[in-house]
Amino acid sequence: MPVLLKVEGIKKHFKTPGGTLHAVDGVSFELERGKTIGIVGESGCGKSTLGRAVINLIPATGGKVLFKGKDITAFKGKNLHSLRKDMQMIFQDPFSSLNPRMTVSEIIREPIVEHKIKTGNREIEEEINILMETVGLASRLYHAYPHELDGGRRQRIGIARALALNPDFIVCDEPVSALDVSIQSQILNLMQDLQEEKKIAYMFITHDLSVVRHMSDDIAVMYLGVVVEKCSVDKLFQSQLHPYTKALLSSIPSTDLDFKKSRIILKGEITSPINPGDECRFAARCNYATDKCFKETPVLRDIGGYHYVACHYAENLQKGDSA
Amino acid sequence: MNDVLLNIEDLVVSYTSGNKKVNAVNRMNIVVEKGETVGLVGETGAGKTTTAKAILRLIPNPPGVIEKGKIYFSNENLLSKKESEMRKIRGNKISMIFQDPMTSLNPVITIGEQIAEVIRLHQKVSKAKAGIIACEMLERVGIPKERYDEYPHQFSGGMKQRVVIAIALACNPQLLIADEPTTALDVTIQAQILELMHKLKIDFNTSMIMISHDLGVVAEICDKVAIIYAGQVVEFGTVKDVYKNTAHPYTKGLFAAIPSIKGDRLKRLFYIPGLMPDPTNIPNGCPFSPRCSSKLDICEKCAPKDTYINENHLVRCHLYEEKERELDLCQSY
């Protein structure tokens, strides 16, 4: 499969009165057509900002995003407008991402008309009906308003709207975290079916590790604007190496009563992303931190077999001794 | 250990919306024993929070009315108490932790004062003494007492939830109701808070009702669990019974719908077809029957009764009822 998207050292900094906030600080990854990369992290780690910067919804401060070989960070005006046909986004909150004064059909029609996907009223109507059927919205909801629908159906509208342009790449920013479990699985199944059928690549942003495991091929774990570990799903869940990833995985409450795990409780909370110094950003909370960690920023490096870790002591951790 | 602290019997709470009446809680029975933690699990709109509010008599009226039922707390019926008596119970014998720590603290009062306030309200102590107790509480929830004079906005979400827990436990309540206490927090912070709550529960010997939609959180912290669907407890038992010998089809569906973090990845996730019933239009018979894959003819006709699978494990489903008794019941409806 050819590489569809190549992100190279993308950065997004915000100016604040207290200094420069490094929301995303040099993130790189590649994504093939029809595959999913999961972006995991806690609130404030920059995962949503990354998603927005990748599709140029907000301009990146630095780095490149090569989409089908072209650097789209420089796109403006008309180019950017037509880029939206290839890149779409599904938002977290189906309650605030839909215009409350538009009906279901109007919401889905808007991108079709805007990008002239179909012309002629009958073709447009037909397309809307096909899209509604694809995402499992009953045709009686054609004239319904978003407030009349439950969260799951609203999220289906959001998906239909993104699909209307037949994109190759969709950024999904916490698409199921506002939904109940029984509805969540319906939406996840739908997204997987669509991926298989249309070969869409997903960037799946979430804080829910069980969801990301189900959906992704590769996973990148973010902490304070940087990727601390990146590898295939199976590797991450079986032989994760970064101390943060270990703590994160051990924190998930399990429904399996027999599964006794040693929980790693992290000290303190996420530190400030404003003006970070030359240190490992996780050092202050890390159980293995040494002087070196407070003096030198570890770089994300491949320790073998497509397993990237940003930790000075990745090899030691791999061998099982403490750093 | 087998002293009953809280006993909810046949509780019905309804809300009026326009000219429709909605039963948010419908024939609810829950028992909490001393020192025990009971989890209430259900999806949005199942009636978990309404039940909690009914215990504290905090249902806004109008539109909400506690229609019938009894809530015994230490063998006294809370529903027959006067408002002035209830005020002495709230925050003192029963206290509550709300889901969102960002909105449950007063933004213009220092956190120390907010803890001291509840102590002064319920205990006859001087202002200075209340301040000292408040400092102790801060330390117990892991906040240095030097932060007594800081305001809520100076704290992170996890720290705010610690303050809320300190307020809730300040008067050493017999029952603590925690309404999704970690839902707004990140997993690593959630792990910290859950550990803290577990430790404090033992230190203070408090019974607890833990409302959650997360079966994992409940498995970590609860002794018993009640699965709630459309305002009813459809399954109740020890965590072990409910998780290992799951009986009700809805509970089974909930477990199957969660993507696993270990084992083989499934190609497709299981899902429960359909949606939660519209509360203004609860189906006849069993409320889960339209979504149930093991539905019997009787399920649509008459409501199931509670059946005991073992001494502590109760399920409200026709599949477990004795057939003959079932027919009698149906005719008497």
XYZ file of C-alpha atoms in Angstrom:
656
model
C 0.000 0.000 0.000
C 1.389 3.428 -0.908
C 1.918 6.043 1.754
C -1.007 8.452 1.714
C 0.067 10.824 4.404
C 3.494 11.635 5.711
C 3.787 13.984 8.655
C 7.301 15.271 9.288
C 8.147 17.047 12.515
C 4.953 19.017 12.693
C 4.840 21.742 15.329
C 2.119 23.948 16.666
C 3.008 26.615 19.188
C 0.673 29.145 20.735
C 1.727 32.489 22.154
C 0.402 33.011 25.655
C 1.086 35.778 28.190
C 3.194 33.294 30.168
C 5.393 32.244 27.244
C 5.143 29.969 24.242
C 2.882 26.970 24.666
C 4.276 23.988 22.814
C 1.013 22.175 22.068
C 2.561 19.948 19.417
C 6.326 19.766 19.274
C 7.706 17.833 16.353
C 5.452 14.863 15.627
C 6.115 12.532 12.685
C 4.214 9.561 11.361
C 3.176 7.887 8.145
C -0.186 6.530 7.161
C -1.102 4.202 4.318
C -4.352 4.183 2.405
C -7.086 2.275 4.230
C -5.146 2.078 7.498
C -5.703 3.632 10.894
C -3.249 5.348 13.171
C -4.447 5.810 16.735
C -3.317 8.854 18.680
C -3.593 8.284 22.415
C -3.006 10.630 25.287
C -4.576 12.475 28.159
C -6.291 15.845 28.041
C -3.867 18.619 27.210
C -1.284 16.401 25.517
C -1.956 18.057 22.158
C -3.695 15.222 20.344
C -6.611 17.330 19.070
C -4.278 20.162 18.076
C -2.214 17.633 16.148
C -5.325 16.434 14.305
C -6.276 19.948 13.361
C -2.770 20.914 12.291
C -2.410 17.801 10.117
C -5.410 18.721 7.978
C -4.467 22.401 8.027
C -7.530 23.539 9.961
C -5.066 25.560 11.984
C -1.735 26.580 10.427
C 1.253 24.604 11.696
C 4.166 26.500 13.247
C 6.709 24.198 11.652
C 7.187 20.873 9.932
C 5.645 19.356 6.843
C 2.548 17.375 6.011
C 2.921 15.494 2.729
C -0.444 14.327 1.467
C -0.212 12.337 -1.760
C 3.287 13.766 -2.082
C 2.353 17.448 -1.761
C 3.144 19.620 1.241
C -0.275 20.861 2.272
C 0.882 23.103 5.122
C 1.495 25.799 2.504
C -1.969 25.447 0.929
C -4.172 28.505 0.929
C -7.437 29.699 -0.639
C -8.642 27.596 -3.542
C -6.116 24.823 -3.023
C -7.103 24.490 0.605
C -10.770 24.501 -0.310
C -10.390 21.637 -2.745
C -8.156 19.790 -0.289
C -11.221 19.390 1.934
C -12.610 16.937 -0.592
C -9.809 14.569 0.334
C -9.554 15.282 4.040
C -12.451 15.417 6.428
C -12.972 15.456 10.150
C -15.440 13.853 12.548
C -15.787 15.738 15.793
C -16.122 14.593 19.358
C -19.301 16.260 20.381
C -22.221 15.473 18.100
C -24.228 18.027 20.073
C -22.193 21.087 19.201
C -20.716 20.151 15.827
C -24.043 20.186 13.983
C -25.920 23.366 13.154
C -29.086 23.191 15.279
C -31.074 25.163 12.714
C -30.421 22.833 9.795
C -32.241 19.576 9.153
C -30.417 16.288 8.672
C -30.707 16.518 4.894
C -29.524 20.131 4.827
C -26.456 19.279 6.863
C -25.526 16.457 4.495
C -26.419 18.501 1.406
C -24.121 21.404 2.270
C -20.778 19.785 1.367
C -22.241 18.162 -1.756
C -23.374 21.535 -3.104
C -20.346 23.460 -1.867
C -17.903 21.159 -3.619
C -20.157 20.471 -6.610
C -19.950 16.724 -6.035
C -23.328 16.396 -7.708
C -25.265 18.957 -9.659
C -28.941 18.937 -10.420
C -31.503 18.610 -7.684
C -32.452 15.042 -8.352
C -28.865 13.798 -8.262
C -28.242 15.686 -5.034
C -31.360 14.236 -3.412
C -30.326 10.787 -4.542
C -26.852 11.252 -3.089
C -28.258 12.408 0.257
C -30.495 9.350 0.427
C -27.613 7.025 -0.410
C -25.433 8.615 2.265
C -28.174 8.386 4.880
C -28.650 4.743 4.061
C -24.893 4.081 4.171
C -24.577 5.394 7.714
C -27.831 3.811 8.873
C -30.103 6.832 9.196
C -33.751 6.028 8.434
C -35.222 8.073 5.590
C -37.965 9.358 7.891
C -35.281 11.454 9.594
C -34.721 13.428 6.387
C -36.448 16.524 7.761
C -35.508 15.996 11.422
C -33.418 18.499 13.359
C -30.345 17.375 15.334
C -31.979 18.096 18.715
C -34.641 15.494 17.979
C -32.020 12.754 17.709
C -29.904 10.863 20.239
C -26.113 11.071 20.357
C -25.529 7.952 18.246
C -27.728 9.162 15.390
C -26.156 12.602 15.517
C -22.740 11.074 15.210
C -24.042 9.198 12.158
C -24.953 12.571 10.626
C -21.412 13.769 11.303
C -20.061 10.680 9.554
C -22.429 11.088 6.586
C -21.333 14.705 6.233
C -17.681 13.677 6.197
C -18.361 10.872 3.702
C -20.285 13.124 1.331
C -17.054 14.281 -0.293
C -15.642 10.779 -0.607
C -12.455 11.621 1.283
C -9.323 9.475 1.407
C -8.457 10.562 4.914
C -10.601 11.364 7.951
C -9.418 12.747 11.264
C -11.693 11.300 13.933
C -11.398 13.330 17.108
C -12.860 11.259 19.948
C -15.826 10.202 17.794
C -17.378 7.890 20.373
C -16.435 9.331 23.756
C -19.776 11.114 24.137
C -21.698 7.892 23.489
C -22.884 5.021 25.676
C -21.176 1.630 25.292
C -23.997 -0.068 23.410
C -24.159 2.819 20.913
C -20.378 3.191 20.796
C -19.974 -0.291 19.347
C -22.553 0.420 16.626
C -20.619 3.505 15.502
C -17.222 1.768 15.651
C -18.549 -1.095 13.511
C -19.945 1.393 11.012
C -16.614 3.205 10.781
C -14.763 -0.043 10.201
C -17.195 -1.165 7.504
C -16.791 2.154 5.718
C -13.027 1.927 5.916
C -13.019 -1.524 4.388
C -15.415 -0.545 1.628
C -13.960 2.823 0.669
C -10.312 2.355 1.725
C -10.370 5.457 3.902
C -7.397 6.166 6.147
C -8.280 7.231 9.689
C -6.369 9.207 12.221
C -8.193 8.099 15.327
C -7.722 10.417 18.290
C -8.921 9.136 21.636
C -8.124 8.770 25.288
C -9.866 5.386 25.414
C -7.255 2.675 25.044
C -9.663 -0.187 24.506
C -11.330 1.683 21.634
C -8.024 2.596 20.034
C -6.834 -0.984 20.277
C -9.916 -2.146 18.449
C -9.662 0.428 15.677
C -5.990 1.001 14.939
C -3.144 -0.604 13.035
C -0.470 1.609 14.569
C -0.576 3.674 17.728
C 1.283 6.807 18.757
C 1.218 7.690 22.455
C 1.498 11.411 23.121
C 2.655 13.207 26.223
C 2.868 17.001 26.413
C 3.079 17.608 22.684
C 5.529 14.851 21.788
C 5.159 11.229 20.777
C 6.769 9.066 23.451
C 6.087 5.685 21.859
C 4.979 4.555 18.421
C 4.524 1.026 17.130
C 1.968 -1.514 15.978
C -1.090 -2.100 18.156
C -0.069 -5.580 19.206
C 3.416 -4.495 20.155
C 2.129 -1.601 22.201
C -0.218 -3.734 24.237
C 2.197 -6.641 24.646
C 5.612 -5.099 25.053
C 5.217 -1.397 25.651
C 8.442 0.203 26.838
C 8.017 3.849 27.714
C 7.310 4.324 31.443
C 4.377 6.599 30.599
C 2.774 4.036 28.287
C 3.219 1.395 30.974
C 1.519 3.574 33.582
C -1.253 4.510 31.158
C -2.023 0.899 30.299
C -1.918 -0.192 33.907
C -4.402 2.541 34.847
C -7.251 1.201 32.744
C -9.850 -0.311 35.050
C -10.480 -3.860 33.879
C -13.744 -5.763 33.945
C -11.832 -9.012 34.219
C -11.821 -9.953 37.890
C -9.136 -12.628 37.488
C -6.762 -10.238 35.802
C -4.618 -9.021 38.682
C -2.248 -6.434 37.420
C 0.353 -4.415 39.159
C -0.916 -0.899 38.946
C 1.554 1.893 38.446
C 0.151 5.017 40.065
C 1.846 8.072 38.628
C 2.997 10.840 40.884
C 1.536 14.277 40.310
C -0.109 15.569 37.202
C 0.750 16.616 33.689
C 3.224 19.500 33.817
C 2.973 22.775 31.948
C 3.593 22.787 28.185
C 4.690 26.432 28.341
C 8.394 26.977 27.562
C 9.547 23.382 28.106
C 13.282 23.069 28.775
C 15.909 20.531 27.762
C 14.550 17.621 29.699
C 12.373 14.607 29.247
C 8.871 15.998 29.580
C 7.769 12.998 31.558
C 10.763 13.051 33.926
C 8.968 14.786 36.799
C 6.433 11.948 37.050
C 8.658 9.066 36.001
C 9.679 6.327 38.435
C 12.885 5.649 36.540
C 14.054 9.232 36.038
C 17.746 9.972 36.551
C 19.782 13.185 36.320
C 20.243 12.616 32.627
C 16.464 12.773 32.121
C 16.327 16.276 33.569
C 19.201 17.504 31.390
C 18.648 15.981 28.006
C 15.520 15.555 25.902
C 15.268 11.964 24.662
C 14.587 11.634 20.945
C 12.099 9.235 19.449
C 14.193 6.401 18.013
C 13.587 2.988 16.532
C 14.838 0.346 18.929
C 14.230 -2.375 16.350
C 11.354 -3.755 14.340
C 9.318 -0.563 13.955
C 9.146 0.208 17.638
C 9.835 3.856 18.383
C 10.450 4.967 21.962
C 11.507 8.351 23.324
C 13.323 7.268 26.479
C 17.016 7.249 27.364
C 16.623 3.877 28.988
C 14.425 2.076 26.466
C 16.946 -0.761 26.023
C 17.320 -1.298 29.754
C 13.560 -1.350 30.175
C 13.338 -3.835 27.342
C 15.779 -6.150 29.090
C 13.673 -5.832 32.193
C 16.139 -4.160 34.553
C 15.343 -0.830 36.036
C 17.237 2.070 34.599
C -21.252 -6.669 58.519
C -24.801 -7.653 57.662
C -26.427 -4.536 59.038
C -28.528 -2.802 56.463
C -27.724 0.882 56.233
C -29.868 1.905 53.307
C -32.866 0.103 51.929
C -34.702 1.463 48.919
C -38.042 -0.241 48.442
C -40.175 -0.032 45.350
C -39.139 3.553 44.574
C -40.946 5.382 41.787
C -39.841 8.859 40.731
C -41.582 10.684 37.928
C -41.001 13.894 36.047
C -43.707 15.842 34.288
C -42.795 17.288 30.950
C -45.566 19.211 29.236
C -48.546 16.989 29.814
C -46.551 13.778 29.687
C -45.439 11.942 32.784
C -42.132 10.127 32.686
C -41.128 7.497 35.206
C -37.400 8.090 35.546
C -37.151 5.535 38.347
C -39.537 2.624 38.239
C -39.943 0.034 41.000
C -36.351 0.395 42.174
C -35.054 -1.800 44.995
C -31.531 -1.419 46.353
C -29.976 -2.500 49.636
C -26.678 -1.128 50.934
C -25.122 -2.794 53.959
C -22.755 -1.115 56.393
C -19.224 -0.709 55.080
C -20.221 -1.897 51.649
C -19.732 -0.236 48.264
C -22.551 -0.698 45.787
C -22.135 0.288 42.158
C -25.044 1.588 40.085
C -24.306 0.950 36.438
C -26.376 2.027 33.484
C -26.406 4.118 30.368
C -27.428 7.744 29.971
C -30.989 8.271 31.130
C -31.248 4.968 33.006
C -32.164 6.774 36.231
C -28.913 6.428 38.190
C -28.554 10.067 39.181
C -32.285 10.410 39.850
C -32.048 7.548 42.345
C -29.142 9.249 44.095
C -30.991 12.538 44.240
C -34.095 10.805 45.587
C -32.067 9.420 48.506
C -31.055 12.957 49.449
C -34.514 14.261 48.527
C -32.938 16.627 46.025
C -35.359 15.895 43.178
C -36.417 19.296 41.850
C -40.147 19.644 42.437
C -41.717 20.579 40.088
C -41.194 18.808 37.699
C -40.060 15.772 39.713
C -42.172 13.834 42.231
C -41.300 10.815 44.358
C -44.489 8.931 43.640
C -44.186 5.967 45.912
C -41.761 3.716 47.703
C -39.704 3.960 50.857
C -36.088 4.828 51.500
C -34.934 3.511 54.875
C -31.697 4.943 56.157
C -30.647 3.500 59.538
C -34.231 2.189 59.795
C -35.790 5.600 59.351
C -37.809 6.454 56.290
C -36.188 9.462 54.663
C -39.271 10.151 52.586
C -41.317 10.988 55.683
C -38.750 13.404 57.101
C -39.325 17.114 57.300
C -37.159 19.360 55.151
C -35.422 20.727 58.257
C -34.504 17.186 59.314
C -33.216 16.380 55.846
C -30.956 19.397 55.976
C -29.266 17.900 59.035
C -28.696 14.651 57.178
C -27.316 16.057 53.930
C -23.587 16.578 54.029
C -23.511 15.105 57.522
C -24.795 11.531 57.510
C -25.154 11.203 53.761
C -23.014 13.218 51.413
C -22.604 13.291 47.696
C -19.769 13.768 45.227
C -20.897 15.084 41.881
C -19.585 14.216 38.471
C -18.131 17.534 37.536
C -15.673 18.924 40.083
C -15.403 22.092 37.991
C -18.972 23.161 38.730
C -19.551 21.741 42.196
C -17.183 24.139 43.950
C -17.914 27.792 44.611
C -15.441 29.773 42.489
C -15.281 32.802 44.817
C -14.641 31.031 48.130
C -11.282 29.494 49.035
C -11.251 25.724 49.130
C -10.298 25.693 52.821
C -13.335 27.764 53.716
C -15.566 25.509 51.645
C -14.474 22.522 53.694
C -14.736 24.444 56.986
C -18.232 25.599 56.035
C -19.726 22.114 56.049
C -17.976 21.295 59.339
C -19.331 24.433 61.011
C -22.786 23.716 59.652
C -23.056 20.262 61.180
C -20.735 20.282 64.171
C -20.695 22.654 67.094
C -17.128 23.840 66.727
C -15.478 27.250 66.683
C -14.345 28.811 63.462
C -10.717 28.195 64.350
C -11.339 24.542 65.167
C -13.241 24.049 61.906
C -10.235 25.501 60.100
C -7.952 22.990 61.772
C -10.213 20.068 60.860
C -10.383 21.374 57.295
C -6.569 21.409 57.135
C -6.489 17.805 58.314
C -9.006 16.843 55.649
C -6.894 18.507 52.955
C -3.858 16.509 54.002
C -5.859 13.291 54.053
C -6.897 13.745 50.429
C -3.327 14.526 49.435
C -3.371 18.316 49.167
C -0.760 20.250 51.168
C -2.514 22.393 53.786
C -0.611 25.443 52.557
C -3.106 25.541 49.709
C -6.004 26.231 52.149
C -6.357 29.823 50.946
C -6.377 29.078 47.249
C -9.396 29.288 44.976
C -10.835 26.422 42.875
C -9.500 27.814 39.588
C -5.954 27.374 40.892
C -6.454 23.609 41.030
C -6.468 21.018 38.249
C -9.460 18.742 37.665
C -8.043 15.882 39.715
C -7.113 18.211 42.579
C -10.589 19.789 42.554
C -12.123 16.342 42.819
C -9.903 15.750 45.863
C -11.308 18.936 47.420
C -14.853 17.744 46.711
C -14.030 14.421 48.371
C -12.625 16.272 51.398
C -15.872 18.257 51.697
C -17.959 15.113 51.366
C -16.015 13.238 54.038
C -15.485 16.179 56.414
C -18.365 15.182 58.697
C -17.573 11.482 58.565
C -20.802 10.455 56.828
C -22.272 6.971 57.087
C -23.096 6.957 53.403
C -21.215 8.547 50.540
C -22.893 8.804 47.155
C -20.380 9.298 44.357
C -21.963 10.226 41.027
C -19.457 9.417 38.272
C -16.603 10.847 40.364
C -13.898 10.084 37.806
C -15.697 10.466 34.483
C -14.312 13.945 33.857
C -10.750 12.858 34.696
C -7.943 11.250 32.709
C -7.145 7.568 33.321
C -3.915 8.127 35.243
C -5.659 10.708 37.445
C -8.686 8.422 37.700
C -6.412 5.713 39.073
C -5.131 8.127 41.731
C -8.627 9.206 42.770
C -10.003 5.659 42.864
C -7.142 4.571 45.080
C -7.737 7.539 47.359
C -11.466 6.846 47.613
C -10.859 3.203 48.358
C -8.412 4.038 51.131
C -10.608 6.735 52.684
C -13.647 4.494 52.564
C -11.817 1.989 54.734
C -10.321 4.655 57.041
C -13.666 6.331 57.630
C -15.659 3.082 57.544
C -18.140 4.679 55.164
C -20.633 2.853 53.000
C -20.673 4.005 49.438
C -22.904 4.138 46.398
C -20.827 4.498 43.277
C -22.654 5.615 40.167
C -20.818 4.865 36.968
C -21.245 3.838 33.382
C -17.831 2.193 33.427
C -17.911 -1.489 34.343
C -14.148 -1.422 34.819
C -14.284 1.270 37.495
C -17.049 -0.640 39.290
C -15.015 -3.864 39.216
C -12.129 -2.047 40.877
C -13.944 -0.465 43.766
C -17.337 -2.079 44.425
C -18.492 -5.064 46.455
C -21.910 -5.286 44.852
C -23.339 -3.947 41.660
C -26.811 -3.020 40.431
C -27.352 -2.894 36.674
C -29.999 -0.319 35.849
C -32.072 -0.152 32.713
C -34.995 2.202 32.095
C -35.317 3.097 35.770
C -35.234 -0.461 37.089
C -32.614 -2.680 38.638
C -32.461 -5.550 36.158
C -29.634 -7.385 37.912
C -28.152 -7.081 41.374
C -25.497 -9.085 43.127
C -21.897 -9.261 44.248
C -19.407 -8.059 41.654
C -18.229 -11.648 41.321
C -21.721 -13.012 40.664
C -22.677 -10.332 38.174
C -19.358 -10.343 36.300
C -18.814 -14.084 36.270
C -22.324 -15.507 36.147
C -23.941 -12.711 34.226
C -27.649 -13.434 34.032
C -29.634 -10.623 32.444
C -29.444 -10.302 28.646
C -28.841 -6.553 28.969
C -25.877 -7.056 31.285
C -24.508 -9.678 28.928
C -24.846 -7.199 26.068
C -23.048 -4.479 27.998
C -20.070 -6.707 28.686
C -19.915 -7.920 25.105
C -20.000 -4.373 23.721
C -16.814 -3.228 25.469
C -13.739 -3.586 23.274
C -11.208 -5.688 25.164
C -7.709 -4.531 26.043
C -6.298 -8.016 25.907
C -6.787 -11.239 24.005
C -7.515 -11.371 20.306
C -8.972 -8.363 18.624
C -12.433 -9.021 17.303
C -13.281 -8.262 13.738
C -16.551 -6.672 14.752
C -17.831 -5.499 18.080
C -21.000 -6.892 19.524
C -23.725 -4.315 19.898
C -27.147 -4.227 21.471
C -29.556 -3.428 18.643
C -31.878 -0.469 19.017
C -31.815 2.323 21.556
C -32.799 2.966 25.155
C -36.605 3.190 25.234
C -38.144 6.627 25.074
C -38.998 7.342 28.730
C -42.387 8.741 27.746
C -43.165 5.506 25.989
C -41.732 2.584 27.961
C -42.725 -0.677 26.275
C -45.248 -2.926 27.976
C -43.887 -5.903 29.820
C -40.114 -5.978 30.143
C -38.595 -2.621 29.098
C -35.638 -4.398 27.492
C -37.793 -6.773 25.425
C -37.628 -4.809 22.117
C -33.805 -5.080 22.135
C -33.498 -8.513 23.683
C -32.217 -11.448 21.642
C -33.600 -14.075 24.037
C -37.098 -12.609 24.110
C -40.023 -14.891 24.987
C -43.668 -14.289 24.124
C -44.427 -13.377 27.683
C -41.789 -10.600 27.769
C -43.907 -8.171 25.796
C -47.019 -8.895 27.798
C -46.156 -8.695 31.438
C -43.371 -7.231 33.487
C -40.856 -9.694 34.948
C -40.523 -10.126 38.699
C -37.325 -10.341 40.697
C -35.903 -13.838 40.752
C -33.098 -14.932 43.056
C -30.424 -16.986 41.324
C -28.623 -17.388 44.600
C -28.927 -15.737 47.989
C -27.280 -12.522 46.827
C -27.844 -12.555 43.109
C -31.078 -11.174 41.802
C -32.314 -10.771 38.251
C -35.469 -9.244 36.825
C -36.013 -11.353 33.731
C -38.594 -13.878 32.572
C -35.925 -16.346 31.481
C -35.221 -17.102 35.118
C -38.752 -17.215 36.450
C -40.538 -20.412 37.179
C -42.936 -20.944 34.377
C -46.070 -21.663 36.385
C -45.726 -18.742 38.730
C -45.215 -16.594 35.705
C -48.578 -17.534 34.231
C -50.344 -16.796 37.496
C -48.740 -13.403 37.623
C -49.718 -12.636 34.108
C -53.328 -13.424 34.757
C -53.391 -11.334 37.876
C -52.148 -8.304 35.904
